[in-house]
C-alpha cells in the first residue's frame, strides 16, 4: 500500500466540508473568503500541517501493521520452520516498510525488522558483567558417572528419586539475551563466565531472535548460537573458493561470526539459536520444563528434542536414544545436558565455583571409522608450502563422505607411522575436519609402502627446502606455476580484490595459456585475448575484463591482503592501510615503524619489510600502478558508508544541543544525505529545538514546520 500524498487543495476541501458538516459557519465563510481571495496563507499552512499529521498517522498505522506481519512471518519461517508466504511476498512487505520508513524517518524504531542489520562496524566490543555468572557444566562420559551424580544429588536433597530434564547439548557458543519490558536491549557472549562482550548488534541480525517479545516482560534468556552443518559446509566451500582460511568446525564458525566487528558480516552467516535457560527474572516458574515452555510462548526458539525423565535411568535412555540418531540432526551436538527439573531444588543445590551442582553434560565419544590409505599426494599452496594429503577409500562419517585427510607435514606422518596401503582409523576433528587418528599396524600385509616427501616441487620441479624452525617443506621458486595460480585465486578472492569469475579453473587456464604470469598481468588482459579460449565465451570474457577493471578502485587494504604477503591476513592488512594510508608510505616504512603499530608484531613487520624490498615486488607494483590500480586507503570509509536515510530532508537547528555542537549535528545530517539551512522557511522539514530555541521556534510553529527535540533527532540519525 502507498500512503497517498494529498494535495493541499484537496485537503482544504476536505476540511471545509468537515466544517460545513459541523456547522461552524462563521469560520467556514471566513475560510471560503480567505481562500477565494487567495489571502489565506497562514490558514493554508495550518491545513497543510493538519494534512501532514494525518499522513503521518496513516503511515504510522501501516508501518505498525507491516512490522507485526513481518515479525510474524519471520517467526513462522525461522522458528517454526513453517512459512505461509513466498519469499517474494515477504520481500514485498519488507520493501514497503523500508520505503515508508525512508519517507517518514521520524517513525523509525529500534525494534523494526528493517533495523536488524544496522550501525557502522565497531572499533571493538565493550565488556559486560553478568549479573548471574554464566557457568560451565561438569562432564560425564559413562553411565556409572551419571549414577554417581544422581546418588550425590539424592543424598544432598534427601530424596529417593529426582526428576531430570534432558536436552541436546548443541555445539556452539553460549550467549545471553536481555529483554526489558519486552524489548531486546542487550546481548553478550559468555566470556569468562563473569564478564562477556557486548555483541548486541550482531545478535540482532539473527532473525530467530525477536526484537520485541509478545509480552512486556523483563528477563535474561540464555542459550547457544550455532550453525547448521549444511550452512557451515556451504560457508567453508565459499571460503575455499575465495582462498580464505577455513573454519575448523561449526562451533568455530559460529564463534567467529558472532565476534565480527561488522554486523553486516554476521548477518551473512546463517547463525541460529536455541534458548535453554534464564538468568535474572522474577517469574513464578516452578520447573525447568515450565521455564522452557514459557520461553517458547515468548516465541523464542527452544529445541523441541527435550524430555522430562523420572530418575537417572530414564535420563540414560534419553542419552542412548540420541547417540546413533545424532548424525540425522541438521546441527552438531556433543552430548546431552541433564538438569534437575525442580527449580527450587536447583536453587537449594546451588553451584560450585565452576558449574551448577544440579546439572551435568553427558559427552558422546567422537565417531571413528576404519578405512584404507590408497595413496599419499602433495599439494602446493600459495606460499609454496607442500602439504601431504591421504587419499582414502571413501567412508561415511559424522554426516558426510570423506575421501581425503590432510596429513599436515612429514613429522606428523612419521609420528603416526602412516604408510601407503595402511588401514587407518579416522575421525573428524571438531566433528568436521577429517584426520587420521592411528594406524592399525596389526592389519599390515607387508605390501604397504613408505611415503617420502618429494625433493622437488611437483609443480615446477625446483628443489624444496625445509626452513629452520618450520615443519613444512617449501618450494621457494617465486615463479612456480602452482603457487602462482593459488596466488591469483587468492588475489581475486572476495575479501581481497573481489574479481568475480576468477576462480581456480580460470586462473589455471590463464596461466596455461601464458596470458598471466603475475597478478599485475590481469590488468592488461583484453577481451580479444580471452574470447577464443575454450572455456571462456565472449560474454564471460568481457564480464571478466569488466570485473578486473572494477577491482582497480578498491581500497588499499584489499590490495595488501590480496598480495598475499606472509602473515598479513585481512586484519593486519587493514591495520597497515589505515595507518599509512598510501602504499608509498608503507613500502618505505622501516621495521620499527611497523612494529610501533598496535597489534603488528615483529613477525608481520619483518615479512612486510622484506616483501617490499624484493626486486620482484618492485616490478609488480610498478605494473599495478601503471594499470591504474588504487594504492590508497580512503580516510572516512566508515562515514561514507552511512546510509542516506535523510535524503531530501531539510533541517534547521535552534538553541543549544546537549550531545553535539551545531557543526557536528549538521555534519551528521549531511552524511546521511540531508540538508541544513540557517533559517526556517516553508521548505524546512524539521526544526531541531535545543534549549532556549528563540524566534526560530515561533517561526516554525507559525509555518507549521515540524518541531522535534534532540532525542527524536538522535533517533532519526540512528546513532
Ligand atoms: S545449561 C548453568 N543447556 O554447554 C548451566 N548448556 O559446558 C549452563 N550448552 O557453555 C548450561 N546446550 O553453552 C545448557 N541445553 C543446554 C546446552 C548447553 C549447549 C552449552 C552451553 C555451555 C556449555 C556448558
CSV table of N, CA and C in Angstrom, one decimal, residues 232-329:
chain,number,residue,atom,x,y,z
A,232,UNK,N,27.2,-24.5,7.4
A,232,UNK,CA,28.7,-24.5,7.7
A,232,UNK,C,29.5,-25.0,6.5
A,233,UNK,N,29.0,-26.1,5.9
A,233,UNK,CA,29.7,-26.6,4.8
A,233,UNK,C,29.7,-25.6,3.6
A,234,UNK,N,28.5,-25.0,3.4
A,234,UNK,CA,28.4,-24.1,2.3
A,234,UNK,C,29.4,-22.9,2.5
A,235,UNK,N,29.4,-22.5,3.8
A,235,UNK,CA,30.2,-21.3,4.1
A,235,UNK,C,31.7,-21.6,3.9
A,236,UNK,N,32.1,-22.8,4.3
A,236,UNK,CA,33.5,-23.2,4.1
A,236,UNK,C,33.8,-23.4,2.6
A,237,UNK,N,32.9,-23.9,1.9
A,237,UNK,CA,33.1,-24.1,0.4
A,237,UNK,C,33.3,-22.7,-0.2
A,238,UNK,N,32.5,-21.8,0.2
A,238,UNK,CA,32.7,-20.4,-0.3
A,238,UNK,C,34.0,-19.9,0.0
A,239,UNK,N,34.4,-20.1,1.3
A,239,UNK,CA,35.7,-19.6,1.7
A,239,UNK,C,36.9,-20.3,1.0
A,240,UNK,N,36.7,-21.6,0.7
A,240,UNK,CA,37.7,-22.3,-0.1
A,240,UNK,C,37.9,-21.7,-1.5
A,241,UNK,N,36.7,-21.4,-2.1
A,241,UNK,CA,36.7,-20.8,-3.4
A,241,UNK,C,37.4,-19.4,-3.4
A,242,UNK,N,37.2,-18.7,-2.3
A,242,UNK,CA,37.7,-17.4,-2.2
A,242,UNK,C,39.2,-17.4,-1.7
A,243,UNK,N,39.7,-18.6,-1.4
A,243,UNK,CA,41.0,-18.7,-0.9
A,243,UNK,C,41.2,-18.2,0.5
A,244,UNK,N,40.1,-18.2,1.2
A,244,UNK,CA,40.1,-17.8,2.6
A,244,UNK,C,40.3,-19.0,3.6
A,245,UNK,N,40.9,-18.7,4.7
A,245,UNK,CA,41.1,-19.9,5.7
A,245,UNK,C,39.8,-20.5,6.1
A,246,UNK,N,39.8,-21.8,6.2
A,246,UNK,CA,38.5,-22.5,6.5
A,246,UNK,C,38.3,-22.5,8.0
A,247,UNK,N,37.0,-22.6,8.4
A,247,UNK,CA,36.7,-22.8,9.8
A,247,UNK,C,36.8,-24.3,10.1
A,248,UNK,N,37.4,-24.6,11.3
A,248,UNK,CA,37.7,-26.0,11.6
A,248,UNK,C,36.4,-26.7,11.9
A,249,UNK,N,35.4,-26.1,12.4
A,249,UNK,CA,34.1,-26.8,12.8
A,249,UNK,C,33.0,-25.8,12.9
A,250,UNK,N,31.8,-26.2,13.0
A,250,UNK,CA,30.6,-25.3,13.1
A,250,UNK,C,30.7,-24.4,14.3
A,251,UNK,N,31.3,-24.9,15.4
A,251,UNK,CA,31.4,-24.1,16.6
A,251,UNK,C,32.3,-22.9,16.4
A,252,UNK,N,33.5,-23.1,15.8
A,252,UNK,CA,34.4,-22.0,15.5
A,252,UNK,C,33.8,-21.1,14.5
A,253,UNK,N,33.0,-21.6,13.6
A,253,UNK,CA,32.4,-20.7,12.6
A,253,UNK,C,31.4,-19.8,13.2
A,254,UNK,N,30.6,-20.4,14.2
A,254,UNK,CA,29.6,-19.6,14.9
A,254,UNK,C,30.3,-18.6,15.7
A,255,UNK,N,31.3,-19.0,16.4
A,255,UNK,CA,32.0,-18.1,17.3
A,255,UNK,C,32.7,-16.9,16.5
A,256,UNK,N,33.3,-17.3,15.4
A,256,UNK,CA,34.0,-16.3,14.6
A,256,UNK,C,33.0,-15.3,14.0
A,257,UNK,N,31.8,-15.9,13.6
A,257,UNK,CA,30.8,-15.0,13.0
A,257,UNK,C,30.2,-14.0,14.0
A,258,UNK,N,30.0,-14.5,15.2
A,258,UNK,CA,29.4,-13.7,16.3
A,258,UNK,C,30.3,-12.6,16.7
A,259,UNK,N,31.6,-12.8,16.6
A,259,UNK,CA,32.6,-11.9,17.1
A,259,UNK,C,33.1,-11.0,16.0
A,260,UNK,N,32.3,-10.8,14.9
A,260,UNK,CA,32.7,-9.9,13.8
A,260,UNK,C,32.4,-8.5,14.3
A,261,UNK,N,33.3,-7.6,14.0
A,261,UNK,CA,33.0,-6.2,14.4
A,261,UNK,C,32.0,-5.5,13.4
A,262,UNK,N,31.8,-6.1,12.2
A,262,UNK,CA,30.9,-5.5,11.3
A,262,UNK,C,29.6,-6.4,11.3
A,263,UNK,N,28.5,-5.9,11.8
A,263,UNK,CA,27.3,-6.7,11.9
A,263,UNK,C,26.8,-7.2,10.5
A,264,UNK,N,27.2,-6.5,9.4
A,264,UNK,CA,26.8,-7.0,8.1
A,264,UNK,C,27.4,-8.3,7.8
A,265,UNK,N,28.6,-8.5,8.3
A,265,UNK,CA,29.3,-9.8,8.1
A,265,UNK,C,28.5,-10.9,8.9
A,266,UNK,N,28.2,-10.6,10.1
A,266,UNK,CA,27.4,-11.6,11.0
A,266,UNK,C,26.1,-11.9,10.3
A,267,UNK,N,25.5,-10.9,9.7
A,267,UNK,CA,24.2,-11.1,9.1
A,267,UNK,C,24.2,-12.1,7.9
A,268,UNK,N,25.4,-12.2,7.3
A,268,UNK,CA,25.5,-13.0,6.1
A,268,UNK,C,25.9,-14.5,6.5
A,269,UNK,N,25.9,-14.8,7.8
A,269,UNK,CA,26.4,-16.1,8.2
A,269,UNK,C,25.4,-17.2,8.7
A,270,UNK,N,24.2,-17.1,8.4
A,270,UNK,CA,23.2,-18.1,8.8
A,270,UNK,C,23.3,-18.6,10.2
A,271,UNK,N,23.4,-17.7,11.2
A,271,UNK,CA,23.5,-18.2,12.6
A,271,UNK,C,22.1,-18.5,13.1
A,272,UNK,N,22.1,-19.4,14.0
A,272,UNK,CA,20.8,-19.8,14.6
A,272,UNK,C,21.0,-19.9,16.1
A,273,UNK,N,19.9,-20.0,16.8
A,273,UNK,CA,20.0,-20.0,18.3
A,273,UNK,C,18.9,-20.9,18.9
A,274,UNK,N,19.3,-21.6,20.0
A,274,UNK,CA,18.4,-22.3,20.9
A,274,UNK,C,18.5,-21.7,22.3
A,275,UNK,N,17.4,-21.3,22.9
A,275,UNK,CA,17.4,-20.9,24.3
A,275,UNK,C,17.2,-22.1,25.2
A,276,UNK,N,18.0,-22.1,26.3
A,276,UNK,CA,17.8,-23.3,27.2
A,276,UNK,C,17.8,-22.9,28.7
A,277,UNK,N,17.7,-21.6,29.0
A,277,UNK,CA,17.7,-21.2,30.4
A,277,UNK,C,17.5,-19.8,30.6
A,278,UNK,N,17.5,-19.4,31.8
A,278,UNK,CA,17.3,-17.9,32.1
A,278,UNK,C,18.3,-17.5,33.1
A,279,UNK,N,18.7,-16.2,33.0
A,279,UNK,CA,19.5,-15.6,34.1
A,279,UNK,C,18.5,-14.9,35.1
A,280,UNK,N,18.6,-13.6,35.2
A,280,UNK,CA,17.8,-12.9,36.1
A,280,UNK,C,16.3,-12.8,35.6
A,281,UNK,N,15.4,-13.1,36.5
A,281,UNK,CA,14.0,-13.0,36.2
A,281,UNK,C,13.2,-13.0,37.5
A,282,UNK,N,11.9,-12.6,37.5
A,282,UNK,CA,11.1,-12.8,38.7
A,282,UNK,C,9.8,-13.4,38.3
A,283,UNK,N,9.9,-14.4,37.5
A,283,UNK,CA,8.6,-15.1,37.0
A,283,UNK,C,8.3,-16.2,37.9
A,284,UNK,N,7.0,-16.5,38.1
A,284,UNK,CA,6.5,-17.5,39.0
A,284,UNK,C,6.6,-18.9,38.4
A,285,UNK,N,7.9,-19.4,38.1
A,285,UNK,CA,8.0,-20.7,37.4
A,285,UNK,C,8.5,-21.7,38.4
A,286,UNK,N,8.0,-22.9,38.3
A,286,UNK,CA,8.3,-24.0,39.2
A,286,UNK,C,9.3,-25.0,38.7
A,287,UNK,N,9.2,-25.3,37.5
A,287,UNK,CA,10.1,-26.3,36.9
A,287,UNK,C,10.9,-25.8,35.7
A,288,UNK,N,11.9,-26.5,35.4
A,288,UNK,CA,12.7,-26.2,34.1
A,288,UNK,C,11.8,-26.4,32.9
A,289,UNK,N,11.0,-27.5,33.0
A,289,UNK,CA,10.1,-27.8,31.8
A,289,UNK,C,9.1,-26.6,31.6
A,290,UNK,N,8.6,-26.0,32.7
A,290,UNK,CA,7.7,-24.8,32.5
A,290,UNK,C,8.5,-23.6,32.0
A,291,UNK,N,9.8,-23.5,32.5
A,291,UNK,CA,10.6,-22.4,32.0
A,291,UNK,C,10.8,-22.4,30.5
A,292,UNK,N,11.1,-23.6,30.0
A,292,UNK,CA,11.3,-23.8,28.5
A,292,UNK,C,10.0,-23.5,27.8
A,293,UNK,N,8.9,-24.0,28.3
A,293,UNK,CA,7.6,-23.8,27.7
A,293,UNK,C,7.3,-22.3,27.6
A,294,UNK,N,7.6,-21.6,28.7
A,294,UNK,CA,7.4,-20.2,28.8
A,294,UNK,C,8.2,-19.5,27.7
A,295,UNK,N,9.5,-19.8,27.6
A,295,UNK,CA,10.4,-19.2,26.6
A,295,UNK,C,9.8,-19.4,25.2
A,296,UNK,N,9.2,-20.6,25.0
A,296,UNK,CA,8.7,-21.0,23.7
A,296,UNK,C,7.4,-20.1,23.5
A,297,UNK,N,6.6,-19.9,24.5
A,297,UNK,CA,5.5,-19.0,24.4
A,297,UNK,C,5.9,-17.6,24.0
A,298,UNK,N,7.0,-17.2,24.5
A,298,UNK,CA,7.5,-15.8,24.2
A,298,UNK,C,8.1,-15.8,22.7
A,299,UNK,N,7.9,-16.9,22.0
A,299,UNK,CA,8.4,-17.0,20.6
A,299,UNK,C,9.9,-17.1,20.5
A,300,UNK,N,10.6,-17.4,21.6
A,300,UNK,CA,12.0,-17.6,21.5
A,300,UNK,C,12.2,-19.1,21.0
A,301,UNK,N,13.2,-19.4,20.2
A,301,UNK,CA,13.4,-20.7,19.7
A,301,UNK,C,14.0,-21.6,20.9
A,302,UNK,N,13.2,-22.7,21.1
A,302,UNK,CA,13.7,-23.7,22.1
A,302,UNK,C,13.7,-25.0,21.4
A,303,UNK,N,14.8,-25.8,21.6
A,303,UNK,CA,14.9,-27.1,20.9
A,303,UNK,C,13.8,-28.0,21.4
A,304,UNK,N,13.1,-28.6,20.4
A,304,UNK,CA,11.9,-29.5,20.7
A,304,UNK,C,12.3,-30.9,21.1
A,305,UNK,N,13.6,-31.2,20.9
A,305,UNK,CA,14.1,-32.5,21.3
A,305,UNK,C,14.5,-32.5,22.7
A,306,UNK,N,13.5,-32.6,23.6
A,306,UNK,CA,13.7,-32.5,25.0
A,306,UNK,C,12.7,-33.4,25.8
A,307,UNK,N,13.1,-33.8,27.0
A,307,UNK,CA,12.1,-34.7,27.7
A,307,UNK,C,12.3,-34.6,29.2
A,308,UNK,N,11.2,-34.8,29.8
A,308,UNK,CA,11.2,-34.9,31.3
A,308,UNK,C,11.5,-36.4,31.6
A,309,UNK,N,12.5,-36.7,32.4
A,309,UNK,CA,12.8,-38.1,32.7
A,309,UNK,C,12.7,-38.4,34.2
A,310,UNK,N,12.0,-39.4,34.6
A,310,UNK,CA,11.8,-39.7,36.0
A,310,UNK,C,13.0,-40.6,36.4
A,311,UNK,N,14.0,-40.0,37.1
A,311,UNK,CA,15.1,-40.8,37.6
A,311,UNK,C,16.2,-40.9,36.5
A,312,UNK,N,17.4,-41.2,37.0
A,312,UNK,CA,18.6,-41.2,36.2
A,312,UNK,C,18.6,-42.2,35.1
A,313,UNK,N,17.9,-43.4,35.3
A,313,UNK,CA,17.9,-44.4,34.3
A,313,UNK,C,17.2,-44.0,33.0
A,314,UNK,N,16.1,-43.2,33.3
A,314,UNK,CA,15.3,-42.7,32.1
A,314,UNK,C,16.2,-41.7,31.4
A,315,UNK,N,17.0,-40.9,32.1
A,315,UNK,CA,17.8,-39.9,31.5
A,315,UNK,C,18.9,-40.6,30.7
A,316,UNK,N,19.4,-41.7,31.2
A,316,UNK,CA,20.4,-42.5,30.4
A,316,UNK,C,19.8,-43.0,29.1
A,317,UNK,N,18.5,-43.5,29.2
A,317,UNK,CA,17.8,-43.9,28.0
A,317,UNK,C,17.8,-42.8,26.9
A,318,UNK,N,17.5,-41.6,27.4
A,318,UNK,CA,17.5,-40.4,26.5
A,318,UNK,C,18.8,-40.2,25.8
A,319,UNK,N,19.9,-40.4,26.7
A,319,UNK,CA,21.3,-40.2,26.1
A,319,UNK,C,21.5,-41.3,25.0
A,320,UNK,N,21.2,-42.5,25.3
A,320,UNK,CA,21.4,-43.6,24.4
A,320,UNK,C,20.6,-43.4,23.1
A,321,UNK,N,19.3,-42.9,23.3
A,321,UNK,CA,18.4,-42.8,22.1
A,321,UNK,C,19.0,-41.8,21.1
A,322,UNK,N,19.8,-40.9,21.6
A,322,UNK,CA,20.3,-39.9,20.6
A,322,UNK,C,21.7,-40.2,20.1
A,323,UNK,N,22.4,-41.2,20.7
A,323,UNK,CA,23.8,-41.5,20.3
A,323,UNK,C,23.9,-41.8,18.9
A,324,UNK,N,23.0,-42.7,18.3
A,324,UNK,CA,23.1,-43.0,16.9
A,324,UNK,C,22.3,-42.1,16.0
A,325,UNK,N,21.3,-41.5,16.6
A,325,UNK,CA,20.4,-40.6,15.8
A,325,UNK,C,21.0,-39.2,15.6
A,326,UNK,N,22.1,-38.9,16.4
A,326,UNK,CA,22.5,-37.5,16.3
A,326,UNK,C,23.0,-37.1,15.0
A,327,UNK,N,23.5,-38.1,14.2
A,327,UNK,CA,24.0,-37.7,12.8
A,327,UNK,C,22.8,-37.2,11.9
A,328,UNK,N,21.6,-37.6,12.3
A,328,UNK,CA,20.5,-37.2,11.5
A,328,UNK,C,20.1,-35.7,11.8
A,329,UNK,N,20.5,-35.2,12.9
A,329,UNK,CA,20.2,-33.8,13.2
A,329,UNK,C,20.9,-32.8,12.2
